[in-house]
JSON list of C-alpha atoms and ligand atoms in Angstrom, two decimals:
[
{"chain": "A", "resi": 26, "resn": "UNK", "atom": "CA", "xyz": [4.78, -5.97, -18.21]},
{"chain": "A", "resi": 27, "resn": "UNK", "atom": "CA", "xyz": [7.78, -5.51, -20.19]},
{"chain": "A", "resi": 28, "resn": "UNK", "atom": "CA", "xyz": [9.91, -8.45, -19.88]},
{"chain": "A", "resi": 29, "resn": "UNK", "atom": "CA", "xyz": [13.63, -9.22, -17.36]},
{"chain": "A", "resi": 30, "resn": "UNK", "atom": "CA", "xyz": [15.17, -6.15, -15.90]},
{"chain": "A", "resi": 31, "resn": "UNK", "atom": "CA", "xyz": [13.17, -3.87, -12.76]},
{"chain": "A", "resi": 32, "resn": "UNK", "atom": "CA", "xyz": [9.38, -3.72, -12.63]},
{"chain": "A", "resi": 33, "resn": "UNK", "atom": "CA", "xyz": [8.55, 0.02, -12.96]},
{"chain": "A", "resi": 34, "resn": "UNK", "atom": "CA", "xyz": [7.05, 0.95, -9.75]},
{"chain": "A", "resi": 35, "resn": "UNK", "atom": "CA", "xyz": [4.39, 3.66, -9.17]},
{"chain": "A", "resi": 36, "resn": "UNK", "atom": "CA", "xyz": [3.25, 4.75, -5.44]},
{"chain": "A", "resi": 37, "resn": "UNK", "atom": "CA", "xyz": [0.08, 6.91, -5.02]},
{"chain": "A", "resi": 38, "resn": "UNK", "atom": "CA", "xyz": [-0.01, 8.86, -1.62]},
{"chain": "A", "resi": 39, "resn": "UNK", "atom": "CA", "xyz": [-2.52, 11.36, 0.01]},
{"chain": "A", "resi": 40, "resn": "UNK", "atom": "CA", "xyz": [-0.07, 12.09, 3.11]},
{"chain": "A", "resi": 41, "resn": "UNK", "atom": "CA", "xyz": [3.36, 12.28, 5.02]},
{"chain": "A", "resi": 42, "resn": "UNK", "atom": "CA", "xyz": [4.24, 8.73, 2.98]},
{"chain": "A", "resi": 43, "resn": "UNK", "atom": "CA", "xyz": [6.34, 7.19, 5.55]},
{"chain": "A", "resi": 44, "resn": "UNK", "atom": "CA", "xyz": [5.57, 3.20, 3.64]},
{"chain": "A", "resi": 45, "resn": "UNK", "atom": "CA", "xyz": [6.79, 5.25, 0.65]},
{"chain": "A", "resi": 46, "resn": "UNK", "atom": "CA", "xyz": [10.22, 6.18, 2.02]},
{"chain": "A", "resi": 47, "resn": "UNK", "atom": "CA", "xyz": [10.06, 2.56, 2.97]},
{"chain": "A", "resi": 48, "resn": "UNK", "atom": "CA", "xyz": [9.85, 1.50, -0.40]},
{"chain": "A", "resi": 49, "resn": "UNK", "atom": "CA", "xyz": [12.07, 4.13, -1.99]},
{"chain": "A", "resi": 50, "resn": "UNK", "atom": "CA", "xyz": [14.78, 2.85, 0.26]},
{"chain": "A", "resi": 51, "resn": "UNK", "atom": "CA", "xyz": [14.18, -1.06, -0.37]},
{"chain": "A", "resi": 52, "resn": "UNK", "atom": "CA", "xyz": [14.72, -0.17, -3.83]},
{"chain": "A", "resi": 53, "resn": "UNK", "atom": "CA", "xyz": [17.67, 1.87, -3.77]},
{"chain": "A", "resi": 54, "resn": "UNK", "atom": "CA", "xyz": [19.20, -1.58, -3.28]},
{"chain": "A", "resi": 55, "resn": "UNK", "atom": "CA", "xyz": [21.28, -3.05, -6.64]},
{"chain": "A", "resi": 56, "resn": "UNK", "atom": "CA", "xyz": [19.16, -6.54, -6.07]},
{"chain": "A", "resi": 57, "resn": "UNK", "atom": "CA", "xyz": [15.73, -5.23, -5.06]},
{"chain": "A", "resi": 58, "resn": "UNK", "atom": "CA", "xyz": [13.80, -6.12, -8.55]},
{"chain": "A", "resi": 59, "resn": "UNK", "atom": "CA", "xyz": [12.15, -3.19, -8.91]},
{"chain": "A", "resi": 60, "resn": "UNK", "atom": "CA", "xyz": [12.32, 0.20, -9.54]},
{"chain": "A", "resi": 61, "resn": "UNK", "atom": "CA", "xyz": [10.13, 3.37, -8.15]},
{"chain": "A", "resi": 62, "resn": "UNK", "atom": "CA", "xyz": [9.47, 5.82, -11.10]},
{"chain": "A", "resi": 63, "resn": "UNK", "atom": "CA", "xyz": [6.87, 7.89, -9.67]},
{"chain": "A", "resi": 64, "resn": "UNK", "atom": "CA", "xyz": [4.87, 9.04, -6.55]},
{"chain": "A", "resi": 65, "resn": "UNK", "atom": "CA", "xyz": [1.50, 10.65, -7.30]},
{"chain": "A", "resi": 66, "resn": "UNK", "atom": "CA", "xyz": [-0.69, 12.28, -4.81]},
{"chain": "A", "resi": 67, "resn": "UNK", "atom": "CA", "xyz": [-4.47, 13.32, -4.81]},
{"chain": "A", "resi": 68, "resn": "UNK", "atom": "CA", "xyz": [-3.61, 15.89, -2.60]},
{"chain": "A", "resi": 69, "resn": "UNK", "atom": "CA", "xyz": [-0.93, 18.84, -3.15]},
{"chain": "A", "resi": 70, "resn": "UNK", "atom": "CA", "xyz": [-0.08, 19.35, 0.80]},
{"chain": "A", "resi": 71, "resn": "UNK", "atom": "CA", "xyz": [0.78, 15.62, 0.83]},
{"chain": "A", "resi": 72, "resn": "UNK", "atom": "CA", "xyz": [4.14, 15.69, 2.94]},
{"chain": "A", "resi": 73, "resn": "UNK", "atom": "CA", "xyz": [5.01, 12.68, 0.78]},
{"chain": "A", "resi": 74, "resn": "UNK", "atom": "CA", "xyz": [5.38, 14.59, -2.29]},
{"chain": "A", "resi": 75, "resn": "UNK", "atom": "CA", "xyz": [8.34, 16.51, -0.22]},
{"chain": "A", "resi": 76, "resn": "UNK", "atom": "CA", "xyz": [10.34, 13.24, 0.36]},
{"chain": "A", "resi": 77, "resn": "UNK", "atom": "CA", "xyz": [9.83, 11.70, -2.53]},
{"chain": "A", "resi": 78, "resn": "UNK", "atom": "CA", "xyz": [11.47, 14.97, -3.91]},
{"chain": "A", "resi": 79, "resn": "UNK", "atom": "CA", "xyz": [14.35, 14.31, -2.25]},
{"chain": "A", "resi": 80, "resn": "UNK", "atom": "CA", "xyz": [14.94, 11.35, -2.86]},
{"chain": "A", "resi": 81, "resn": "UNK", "atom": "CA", "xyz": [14.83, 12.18, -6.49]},
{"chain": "A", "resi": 82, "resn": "UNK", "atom": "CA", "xyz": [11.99, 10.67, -7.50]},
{"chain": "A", "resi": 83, "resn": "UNK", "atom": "CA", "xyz": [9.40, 12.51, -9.58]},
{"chain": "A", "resi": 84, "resn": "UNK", "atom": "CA", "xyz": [6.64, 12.97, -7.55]},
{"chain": "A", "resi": 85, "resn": "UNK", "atom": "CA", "xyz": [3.46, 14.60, -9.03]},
{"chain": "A", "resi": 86, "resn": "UNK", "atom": "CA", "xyz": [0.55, 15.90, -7.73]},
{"chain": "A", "resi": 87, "resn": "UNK", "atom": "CA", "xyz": [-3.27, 15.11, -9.00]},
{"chain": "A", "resi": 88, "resn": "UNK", "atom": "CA", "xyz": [-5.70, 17.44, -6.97]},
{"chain": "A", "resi": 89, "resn": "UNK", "atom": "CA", "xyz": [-8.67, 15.16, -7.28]},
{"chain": "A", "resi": 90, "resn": "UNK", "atom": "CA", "xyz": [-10.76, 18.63, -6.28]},
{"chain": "A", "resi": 91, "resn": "UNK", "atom": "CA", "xyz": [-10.05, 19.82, -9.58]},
{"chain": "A", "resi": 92, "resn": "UNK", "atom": "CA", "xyz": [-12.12, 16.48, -11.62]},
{"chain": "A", "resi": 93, "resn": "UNK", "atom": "CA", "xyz": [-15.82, 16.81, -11.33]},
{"chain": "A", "resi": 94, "resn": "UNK", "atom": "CA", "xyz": [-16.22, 13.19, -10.59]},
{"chain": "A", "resi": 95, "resn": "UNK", "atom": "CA", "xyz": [-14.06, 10.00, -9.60]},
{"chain": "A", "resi": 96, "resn": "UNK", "atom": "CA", "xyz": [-14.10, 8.54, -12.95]},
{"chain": "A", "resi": 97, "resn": "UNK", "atom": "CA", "xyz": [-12.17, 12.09, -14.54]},
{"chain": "A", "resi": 98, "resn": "UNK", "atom": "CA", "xyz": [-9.54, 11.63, -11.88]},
{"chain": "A", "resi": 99, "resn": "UNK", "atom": "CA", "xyz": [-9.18, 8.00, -12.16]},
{"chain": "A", "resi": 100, "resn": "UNK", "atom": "CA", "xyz": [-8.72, 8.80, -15.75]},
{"chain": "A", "resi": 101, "resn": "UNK", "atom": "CA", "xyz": [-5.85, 11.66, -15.22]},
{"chain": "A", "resi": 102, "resn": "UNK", "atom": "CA", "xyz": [-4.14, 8.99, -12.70]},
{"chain": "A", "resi": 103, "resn": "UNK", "atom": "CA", "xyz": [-4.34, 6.37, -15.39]},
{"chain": "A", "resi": 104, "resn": "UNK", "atom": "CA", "xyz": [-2.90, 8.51, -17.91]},
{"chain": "A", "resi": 105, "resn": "UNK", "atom": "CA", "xyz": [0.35, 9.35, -15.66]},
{"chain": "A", "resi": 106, "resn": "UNK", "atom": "CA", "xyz": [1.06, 5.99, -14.51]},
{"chain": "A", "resi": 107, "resn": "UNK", "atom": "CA", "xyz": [0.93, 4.59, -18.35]},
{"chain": "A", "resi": 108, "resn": "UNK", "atom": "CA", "xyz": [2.55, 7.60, -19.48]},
{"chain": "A", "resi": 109, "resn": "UNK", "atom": "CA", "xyz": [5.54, 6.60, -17.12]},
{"chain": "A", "resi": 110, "resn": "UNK", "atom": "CA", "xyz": [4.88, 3.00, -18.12]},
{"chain": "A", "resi": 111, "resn": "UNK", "atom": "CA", "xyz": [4.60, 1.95, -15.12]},
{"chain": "A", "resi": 112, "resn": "UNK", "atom": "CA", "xyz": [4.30, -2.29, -14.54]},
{"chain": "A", "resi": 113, "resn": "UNK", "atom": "CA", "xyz": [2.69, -1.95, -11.04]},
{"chain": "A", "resi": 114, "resn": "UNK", "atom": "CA", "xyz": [1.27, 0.32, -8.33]},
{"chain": "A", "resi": 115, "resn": "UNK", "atom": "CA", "xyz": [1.56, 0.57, -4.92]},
{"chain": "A", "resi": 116, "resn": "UNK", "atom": "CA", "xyz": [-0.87, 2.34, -2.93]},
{"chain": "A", "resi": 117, "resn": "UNK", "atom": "CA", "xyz": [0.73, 3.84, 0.14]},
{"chain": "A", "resi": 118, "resn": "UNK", "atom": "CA", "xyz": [-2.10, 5.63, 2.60]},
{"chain": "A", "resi": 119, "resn": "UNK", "atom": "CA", "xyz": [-3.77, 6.64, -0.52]},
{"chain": "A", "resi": 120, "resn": "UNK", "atom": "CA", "xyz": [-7.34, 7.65, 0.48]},
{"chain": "A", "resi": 121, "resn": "UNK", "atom": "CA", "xyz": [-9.33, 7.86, -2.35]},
{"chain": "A", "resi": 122, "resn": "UNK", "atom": "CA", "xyz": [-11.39, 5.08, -3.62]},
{"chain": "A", "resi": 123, "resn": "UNK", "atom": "CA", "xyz": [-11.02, 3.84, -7.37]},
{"chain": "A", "resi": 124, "resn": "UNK", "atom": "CA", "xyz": [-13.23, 3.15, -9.30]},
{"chain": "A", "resi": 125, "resn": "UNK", "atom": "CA", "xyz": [-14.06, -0.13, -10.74]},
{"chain": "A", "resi": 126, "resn": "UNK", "atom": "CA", "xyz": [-12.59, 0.56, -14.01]},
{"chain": "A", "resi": 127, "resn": "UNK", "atom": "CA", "xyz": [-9.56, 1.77, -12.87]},
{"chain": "A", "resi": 128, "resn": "UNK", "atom": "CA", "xyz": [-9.35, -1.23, -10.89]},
{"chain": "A", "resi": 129, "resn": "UNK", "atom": "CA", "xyz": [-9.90, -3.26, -13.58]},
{"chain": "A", "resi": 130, "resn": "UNK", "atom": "CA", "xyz": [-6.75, -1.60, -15.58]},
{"chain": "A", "resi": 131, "resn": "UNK", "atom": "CA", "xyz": [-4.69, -2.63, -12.70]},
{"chain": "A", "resi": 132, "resn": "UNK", "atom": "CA", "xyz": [-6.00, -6.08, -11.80]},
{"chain": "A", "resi": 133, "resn": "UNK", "atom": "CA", "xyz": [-3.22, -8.02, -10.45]},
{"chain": "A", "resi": 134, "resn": "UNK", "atom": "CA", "xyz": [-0.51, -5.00, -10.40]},
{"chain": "A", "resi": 135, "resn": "UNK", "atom": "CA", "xyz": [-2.16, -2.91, -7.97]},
{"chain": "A", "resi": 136, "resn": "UNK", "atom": "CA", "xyz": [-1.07, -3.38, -4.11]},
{"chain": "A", "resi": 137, "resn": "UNK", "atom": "CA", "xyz": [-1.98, -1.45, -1.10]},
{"chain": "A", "resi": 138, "resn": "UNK", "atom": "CA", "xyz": [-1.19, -1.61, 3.01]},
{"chain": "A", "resi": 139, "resn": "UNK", "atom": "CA", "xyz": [-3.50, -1.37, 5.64]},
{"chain": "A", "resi": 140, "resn": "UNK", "atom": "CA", "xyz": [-2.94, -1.09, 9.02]},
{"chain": "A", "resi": 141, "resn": "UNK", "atom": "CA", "xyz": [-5.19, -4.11, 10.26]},
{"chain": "A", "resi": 142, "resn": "UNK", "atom": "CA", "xyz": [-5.61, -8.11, 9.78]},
{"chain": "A", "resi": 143, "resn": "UNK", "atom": "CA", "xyz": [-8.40, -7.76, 7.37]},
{"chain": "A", "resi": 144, "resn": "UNK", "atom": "CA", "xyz": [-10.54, -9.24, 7.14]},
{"chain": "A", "resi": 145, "resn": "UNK", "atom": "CA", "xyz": [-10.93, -7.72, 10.13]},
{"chain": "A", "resi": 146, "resn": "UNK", "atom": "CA", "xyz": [-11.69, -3.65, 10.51]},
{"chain": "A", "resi": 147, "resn": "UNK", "atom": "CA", "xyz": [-11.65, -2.06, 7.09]},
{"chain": "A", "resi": 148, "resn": "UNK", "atom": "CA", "xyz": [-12.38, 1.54, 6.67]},
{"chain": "A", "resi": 149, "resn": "UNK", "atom": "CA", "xyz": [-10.75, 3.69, 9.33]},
{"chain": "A", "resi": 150, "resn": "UNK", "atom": "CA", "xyz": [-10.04, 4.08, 12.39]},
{"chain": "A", "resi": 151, "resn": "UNK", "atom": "CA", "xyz": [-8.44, 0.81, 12.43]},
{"chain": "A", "resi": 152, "resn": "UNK", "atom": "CA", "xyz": [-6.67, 0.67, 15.64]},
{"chain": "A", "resi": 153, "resn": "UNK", "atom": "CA", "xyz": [-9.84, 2.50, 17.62]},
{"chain": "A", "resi": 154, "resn": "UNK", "atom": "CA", "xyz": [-11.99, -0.66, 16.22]},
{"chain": "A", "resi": 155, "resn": "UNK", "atom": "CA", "xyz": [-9.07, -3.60, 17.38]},
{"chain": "A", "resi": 156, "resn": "UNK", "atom": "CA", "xyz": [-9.42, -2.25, 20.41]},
{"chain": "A", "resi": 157, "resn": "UNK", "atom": "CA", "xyz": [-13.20, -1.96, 20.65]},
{"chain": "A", "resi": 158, "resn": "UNK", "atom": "CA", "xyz": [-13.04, -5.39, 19.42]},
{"chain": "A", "resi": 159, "resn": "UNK", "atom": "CA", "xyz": [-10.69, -6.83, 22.04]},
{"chain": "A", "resi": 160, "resn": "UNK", "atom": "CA", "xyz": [-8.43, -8.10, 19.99]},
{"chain": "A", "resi": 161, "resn": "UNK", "atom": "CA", "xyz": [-5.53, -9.51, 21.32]},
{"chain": "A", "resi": 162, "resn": "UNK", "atom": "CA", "xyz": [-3.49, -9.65, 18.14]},
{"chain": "A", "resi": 163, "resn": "UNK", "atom": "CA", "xyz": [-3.44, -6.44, 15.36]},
{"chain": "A", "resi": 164, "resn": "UNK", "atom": "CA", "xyz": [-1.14, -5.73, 12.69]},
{"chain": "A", "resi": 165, "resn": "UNK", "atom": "CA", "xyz": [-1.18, -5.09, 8.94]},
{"chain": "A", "resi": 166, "resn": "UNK", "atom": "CA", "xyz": [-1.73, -6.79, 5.55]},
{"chain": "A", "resi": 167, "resn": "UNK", "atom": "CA", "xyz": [-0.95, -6.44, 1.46]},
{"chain": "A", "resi": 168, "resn": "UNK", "atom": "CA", "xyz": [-3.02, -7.37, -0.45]},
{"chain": "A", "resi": 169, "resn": "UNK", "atom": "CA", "xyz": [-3.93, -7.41, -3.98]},
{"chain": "A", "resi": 170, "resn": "UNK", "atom": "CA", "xyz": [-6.49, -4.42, -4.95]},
{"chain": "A", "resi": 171, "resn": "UNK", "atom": "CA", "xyz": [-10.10, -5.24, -6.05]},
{"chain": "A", "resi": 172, "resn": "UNK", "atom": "CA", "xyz": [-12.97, -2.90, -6.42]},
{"chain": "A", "resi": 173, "resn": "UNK", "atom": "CA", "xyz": [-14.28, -3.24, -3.11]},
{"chain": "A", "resi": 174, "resn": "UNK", "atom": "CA", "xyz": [-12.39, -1.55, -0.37]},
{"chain": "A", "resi": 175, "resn": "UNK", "atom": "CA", "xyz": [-10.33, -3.68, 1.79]},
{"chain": "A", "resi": 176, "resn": "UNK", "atom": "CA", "xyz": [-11.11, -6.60, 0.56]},
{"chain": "A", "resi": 177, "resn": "UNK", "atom": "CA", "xyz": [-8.65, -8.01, -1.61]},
{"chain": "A", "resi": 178, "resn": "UNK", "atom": "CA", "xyz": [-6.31, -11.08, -1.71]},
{"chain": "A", "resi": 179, "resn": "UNK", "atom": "CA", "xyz": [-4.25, -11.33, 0.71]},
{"chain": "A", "resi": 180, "resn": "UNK", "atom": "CA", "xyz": [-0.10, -11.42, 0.22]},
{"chain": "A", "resi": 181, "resn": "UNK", "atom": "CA", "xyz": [1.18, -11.57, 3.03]},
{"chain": "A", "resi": 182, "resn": "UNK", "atom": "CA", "xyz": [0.44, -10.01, 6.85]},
{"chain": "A", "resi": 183, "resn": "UNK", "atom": "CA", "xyz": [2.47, -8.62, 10.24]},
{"chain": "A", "resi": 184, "resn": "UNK", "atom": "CA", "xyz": [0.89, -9.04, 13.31]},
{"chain": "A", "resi": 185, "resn": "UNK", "atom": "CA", "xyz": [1.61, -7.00, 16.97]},
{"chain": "A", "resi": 186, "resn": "UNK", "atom": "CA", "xyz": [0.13, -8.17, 20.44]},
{"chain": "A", "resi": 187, "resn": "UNK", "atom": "CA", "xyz": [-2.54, -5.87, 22.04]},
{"chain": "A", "resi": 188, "resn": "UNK", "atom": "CA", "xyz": [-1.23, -4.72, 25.53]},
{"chain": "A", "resi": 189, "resn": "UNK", "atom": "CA", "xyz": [-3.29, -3.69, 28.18]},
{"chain": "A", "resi": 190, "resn": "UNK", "atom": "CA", "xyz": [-2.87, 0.19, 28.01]},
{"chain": "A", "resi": 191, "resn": "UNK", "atom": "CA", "xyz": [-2.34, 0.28, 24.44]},
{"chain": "A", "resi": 192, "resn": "UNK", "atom": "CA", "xyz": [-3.97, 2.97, 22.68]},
{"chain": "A", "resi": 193, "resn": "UNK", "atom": "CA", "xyz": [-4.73, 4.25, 19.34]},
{"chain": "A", "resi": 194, "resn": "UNK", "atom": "CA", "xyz": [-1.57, 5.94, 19.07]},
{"chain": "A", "resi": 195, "resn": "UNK", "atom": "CA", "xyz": [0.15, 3.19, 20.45]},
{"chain": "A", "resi": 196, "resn": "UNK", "atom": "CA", "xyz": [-1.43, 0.80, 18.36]},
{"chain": "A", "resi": 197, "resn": "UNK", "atom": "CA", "xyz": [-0.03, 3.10, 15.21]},
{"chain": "A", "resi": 198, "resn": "UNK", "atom": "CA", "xyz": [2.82, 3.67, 16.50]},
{"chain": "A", "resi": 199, "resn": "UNK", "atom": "CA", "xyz": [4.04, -0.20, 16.20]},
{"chain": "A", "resi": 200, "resn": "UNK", "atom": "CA", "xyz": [1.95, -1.57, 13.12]},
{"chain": "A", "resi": 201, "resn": "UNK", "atom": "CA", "xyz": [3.60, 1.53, 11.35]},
{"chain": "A", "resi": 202, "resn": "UNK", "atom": "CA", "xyz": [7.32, -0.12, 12.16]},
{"chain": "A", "resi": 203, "resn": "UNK", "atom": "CA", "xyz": [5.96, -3.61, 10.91]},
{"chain": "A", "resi": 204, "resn": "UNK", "atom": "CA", "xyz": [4.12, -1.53, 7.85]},
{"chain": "A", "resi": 205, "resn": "UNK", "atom": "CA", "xyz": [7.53, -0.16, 7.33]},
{"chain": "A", "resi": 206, "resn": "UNK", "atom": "CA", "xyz": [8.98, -3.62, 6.78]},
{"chain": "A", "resi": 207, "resn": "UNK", "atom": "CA", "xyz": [6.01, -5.75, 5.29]},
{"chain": "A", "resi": 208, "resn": "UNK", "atom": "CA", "xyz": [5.37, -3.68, 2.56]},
{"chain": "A", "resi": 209, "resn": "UNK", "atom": "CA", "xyz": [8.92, -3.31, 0.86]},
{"chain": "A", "resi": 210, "resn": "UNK", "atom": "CA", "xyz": [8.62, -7.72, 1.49]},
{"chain": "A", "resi": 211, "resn": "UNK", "atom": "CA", "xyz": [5.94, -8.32, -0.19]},
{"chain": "A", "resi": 212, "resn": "UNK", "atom": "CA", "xyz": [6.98, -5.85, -2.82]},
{"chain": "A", "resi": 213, "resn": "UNK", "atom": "CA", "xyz": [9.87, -7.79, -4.24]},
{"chain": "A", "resi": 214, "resn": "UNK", "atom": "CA", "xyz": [8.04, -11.00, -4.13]},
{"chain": "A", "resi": 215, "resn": "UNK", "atom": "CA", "xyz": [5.48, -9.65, -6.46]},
{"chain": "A", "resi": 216, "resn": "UNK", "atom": "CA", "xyz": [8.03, -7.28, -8.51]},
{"chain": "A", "resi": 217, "resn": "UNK", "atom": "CA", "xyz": [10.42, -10.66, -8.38]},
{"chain": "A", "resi": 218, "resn": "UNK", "atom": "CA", "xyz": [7.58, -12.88, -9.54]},
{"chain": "A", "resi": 219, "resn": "UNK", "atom": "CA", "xyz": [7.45, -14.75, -6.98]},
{"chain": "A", "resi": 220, "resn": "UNK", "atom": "CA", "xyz": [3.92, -13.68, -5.58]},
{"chain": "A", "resi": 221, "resn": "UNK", "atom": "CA", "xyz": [1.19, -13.33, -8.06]},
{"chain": "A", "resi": 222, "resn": "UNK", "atom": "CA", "xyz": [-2.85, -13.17, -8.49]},
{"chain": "A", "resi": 223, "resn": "UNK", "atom": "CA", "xyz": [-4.86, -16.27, -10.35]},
{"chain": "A", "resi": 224, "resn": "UNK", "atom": "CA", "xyz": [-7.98, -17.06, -10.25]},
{"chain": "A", "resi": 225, "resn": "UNK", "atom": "CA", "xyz": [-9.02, -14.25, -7.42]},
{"chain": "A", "resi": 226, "resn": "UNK", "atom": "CA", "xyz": [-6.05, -16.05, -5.30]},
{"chain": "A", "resi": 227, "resn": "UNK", "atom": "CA", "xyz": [-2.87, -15.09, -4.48]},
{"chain": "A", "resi": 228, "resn": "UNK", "atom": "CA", "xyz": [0.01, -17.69, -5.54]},
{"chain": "A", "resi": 229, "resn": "UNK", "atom": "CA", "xyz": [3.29, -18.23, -3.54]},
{"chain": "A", "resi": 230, "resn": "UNK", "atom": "CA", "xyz": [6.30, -19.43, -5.42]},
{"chain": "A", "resi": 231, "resn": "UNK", "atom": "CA", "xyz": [7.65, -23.09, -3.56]},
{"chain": "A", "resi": 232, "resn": "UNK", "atom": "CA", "xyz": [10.87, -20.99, -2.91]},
{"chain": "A", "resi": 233, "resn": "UNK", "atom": "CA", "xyz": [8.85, -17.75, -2.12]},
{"chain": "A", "resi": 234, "resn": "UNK", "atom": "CA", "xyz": [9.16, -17.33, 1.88]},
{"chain": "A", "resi": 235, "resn": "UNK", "atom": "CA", "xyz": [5.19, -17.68, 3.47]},
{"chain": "A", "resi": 236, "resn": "UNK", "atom": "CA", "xyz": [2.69, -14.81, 4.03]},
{"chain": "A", "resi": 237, "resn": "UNK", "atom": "CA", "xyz": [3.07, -14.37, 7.62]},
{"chain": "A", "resi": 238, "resn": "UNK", "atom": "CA", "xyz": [5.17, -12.42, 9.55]},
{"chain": "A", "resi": 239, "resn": "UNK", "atom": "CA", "xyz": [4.71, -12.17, 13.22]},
{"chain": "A", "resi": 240, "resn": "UNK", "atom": "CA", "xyz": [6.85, -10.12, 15.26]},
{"chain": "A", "resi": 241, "resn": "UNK", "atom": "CA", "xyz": [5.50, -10.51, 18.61]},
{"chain": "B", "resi": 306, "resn": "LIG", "atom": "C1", "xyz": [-0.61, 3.71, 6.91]},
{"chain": "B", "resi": 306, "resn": "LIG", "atom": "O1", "xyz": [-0.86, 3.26, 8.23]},
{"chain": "B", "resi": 306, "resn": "LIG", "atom": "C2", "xyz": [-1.43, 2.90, 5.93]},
{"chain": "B", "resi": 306, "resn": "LIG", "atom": "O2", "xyz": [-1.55, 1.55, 6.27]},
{"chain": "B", "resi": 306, "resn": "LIG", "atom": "C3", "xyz": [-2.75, 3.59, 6.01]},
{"chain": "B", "resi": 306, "resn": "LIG", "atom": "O3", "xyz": [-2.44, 4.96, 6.06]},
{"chain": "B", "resi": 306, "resn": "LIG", "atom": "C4", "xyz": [-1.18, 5.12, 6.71]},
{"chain": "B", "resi": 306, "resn": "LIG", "atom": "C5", "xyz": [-0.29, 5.95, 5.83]},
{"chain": "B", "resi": 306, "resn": "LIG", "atom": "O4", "xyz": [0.91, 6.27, 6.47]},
{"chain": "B", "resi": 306, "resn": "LIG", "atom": "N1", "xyz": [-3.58, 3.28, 4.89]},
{"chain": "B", "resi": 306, "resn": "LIG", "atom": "C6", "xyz": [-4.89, 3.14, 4.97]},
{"chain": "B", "resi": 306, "resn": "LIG", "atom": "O5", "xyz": [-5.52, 3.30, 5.98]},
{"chain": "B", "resi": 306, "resn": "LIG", "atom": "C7", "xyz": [-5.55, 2.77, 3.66]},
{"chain": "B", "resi": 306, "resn": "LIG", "atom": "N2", "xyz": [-6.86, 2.23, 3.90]},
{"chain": "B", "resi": 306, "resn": "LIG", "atom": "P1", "xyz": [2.13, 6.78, 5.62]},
{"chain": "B", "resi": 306, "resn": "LIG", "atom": "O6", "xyz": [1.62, 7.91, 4.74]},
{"chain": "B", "resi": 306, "resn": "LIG", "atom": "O7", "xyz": [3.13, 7.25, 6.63]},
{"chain": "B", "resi": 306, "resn": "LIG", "atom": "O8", "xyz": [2.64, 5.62, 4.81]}
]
């Protein structure tokens, strides 16, 4: 990571990349210590790729249909984001799993959102299972990416109450808004330094603000 100045940020899509206008807009701000040089998609039709257009950042796409296997497109991803020399990624409702040696590459520089408290209901279909689950509190975490899916270190989590006729769509419709404001957080506290991974843990600064952020 090169040293003082903006962490160069990378965000990898597959859809209408509403987190990503989330973070494009956190860091549009003078003070916000980093900087988003690229959007990259697995899929062409990804609405995301529009609006990160607009905003003027370059914004790529990498049809993973056109690799015969994961490892070839983890390969053409790699080679974009260290072409752009990129210091860390964020994944953004990117649905593709990585392999582990991509993973690897990106160990400790490599975020992503998902719309649950995991540990609880990785995969998808995240909302459907809280409230199969009877849950009573949902939400969303960051967390650090590791090869296995969803099961990272934790930085930092937004939770929502369960209501009694909440739905799926209800359910999405307010972990999205706390989505929307967790991830660009927890962004600058690992762009900042403030948040980092050692020893498989995550590490809050003492001045770093804590991990949890309910919004009941
Ligand atoms: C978000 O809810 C994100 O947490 C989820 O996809 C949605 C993308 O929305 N990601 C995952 O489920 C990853 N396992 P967006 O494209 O509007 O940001």
């Amino acid at each position: 990571m090169a040293g003082g100045g903006k962490r160069r940020v990378a965000i990898l899509i597959s859809g209408r990349g509403s987190n990503m206008v989330a973070l494009i807009e956190a860091a549009r701000d003078p003070t916000f210590p980093a900087e988003i040089v690229l959007v990259l998609s697995n899929r062409p039709d990804a609405a995301g790729l529009v609006r990160a257009a607009e905003a003027g950042i370059p914004a790529r796409a990498i049809d993973h249909r056109a690799y015969p296997d994961r490892a070839t497109f983890d390969a053409a991803l790699d080679a974009e984001l260290r072409a752009a020399a990129v210091d860390l990624v964020c994944l953004a409702g990117f649905m593709r799993i990585l392999t582990p040696g991509f993973v690897a590459g990106w160990a400790g520089r490599m975020i992503n959102i998902h719309p649950s408290l995991l540990p609880l209901f990785k995969g998808t279909h995240t909302h459907r299972q809280a409230l199969d689950a009877g849950v009573r509190l949902h939400g969303c975490t960051v967390h650090f990416v590791v090869p296995e899916l969803d099961a990272g270190p934790i930085l930092a989590q937004a939770a929502i109450p369960v209501r009694q006729n909440d739905d799926p769509n209800s359910l999405a419709d307010r972990v999205i808004v706390q989505e929307r404001r967790l991830y660009p957080a927890v962004l600058a506290l690992v762009a900042g330094g403030q948040a980092w991974l050692e020893g498989g843990r995550v590490i809050l600064a003492a001045q770093a603000p804590d991990g949890a952020l309910l919004s009941l």
